[in-house]
Amino acid sequence: MADTHSVLMNRVYRRQRFVYDATRKYYLLGRDYALDQLQPPADAHILEVACGTGRNLDQIDARYPGRNLYGLDISSEMLRSARAKLGDRAMLAQGDACDLDPSKLFGCAKFDRILMSYCISMMPLWQSAIREAVSHLSPCGELHIVDFGDQSQMPHWFDKRLRNWLGRFHVTPRDNLAMALCDMVEFNVTHKPLMHSYAQYACVRNREDARAP
Ligand SMILES: C[S@@+](CC[C@H](N)C(=O)[O-])C[C@H]1O[C@@H](n2cnc3c(N)ncnc32)[C@H](O)[C@@H]1O
C-alpha cells in the first residue's frame, strides 16, 4: 500500500513540484492561519507530516526561529525540492504518515507541535495518519490540521467543480473530519471552517487532565 502510494505521489509531483509553491499559494488557503496558531515554545520540536516542498517549514523557520524542525513525506520527488529549499535547517525523511517511527527516522520520539497541511485529503488512510500523529505528541503537544473544507457555505456549482478538479489530482476533501475528531475523546479538539468553509482547521491537544503533573 505504502509503496503504491509513494509511486502515485511521485507521479503526481514529479513535474508539479517545480511550479508547486507558485501555484498552490492561490488555492491551498488557510496554511498561514495554521502557522499563526502553532505558537511553539522556544525549544520546541516541530514535525510537519507530509511536508511536500518544505514551504511550511521554511515559513515556520522565519516566524519562529531557533526551533528544531523535522519533515516527513512519502514522495522522494517532493523531498528533493524540500532539501534544496531548507538545507540543514530541517531534518527530512521519506516515510508513510500511517506507519511512523520518528525515533528511527529523526532520533526524536515526541513532538511539541505536529502540522498536517493539505495532506489528509491525499491520504487514503487519513484517520490512521491522524491517530499515528497524535501518538507522537509530547504531553503538552498539539496537532494542527488544515485542509479543504466541506464547501457547505459555498455555491453548489463551486463545490461540484472544485471536487471534480481535485479528483484529477487524487484529492478528496474530508467532509467528516470534525466528526472523526470528536471520536478522539482522550483529546481536546477544536475545529472550525475557514473562508466560508473553503478550508477547515483543527487543533488536537492532550487533555489537561491527561498531562503529566
Ligand atoms: C498537497 S501536498 C501538501 C504539502 C505541504 N504540506 C503543503 O501544505 O504545501 C500533499 C503532500 O502529501 C504527501 N503525502 C501523501 N500521502 C502521504 C503519506 N501517506 N505519508 C506521507 N506523505 C504523504 C505527498 O507526497 C505531498 O507531498
Coordinates of N, CA, C and O in Angstrom, one line a residue, residues 53 66 89 184 196:
T53 N 7.1 20.4 -0.5 CA 8.3 21.1 -1.0 C 9.0 21.8 0.2 O 10.0 22.5 -0.1
G66 N 14.9 29.3 15.5 CA 15.6 28.5 16.6 C 14.9 27.3 17.0 O 15.4 26.6 17.9
R89 N 18.4 23.3 7.7 CA 17.5 24.0 8.7 C 16.5 23.0 9.2 O 15.8 23.2 10.2
M184 N -12.3 11.1 19.2 CA -11.0 11.0 20.0 C -11.2 11.7 21.4 O -10.7 12.7 21.7
H196 N -15.5 30.8 4.6 CA -16.8 30.3 4.2 C -16.8 28.8 3.8 O -17.3 28.4 2.9

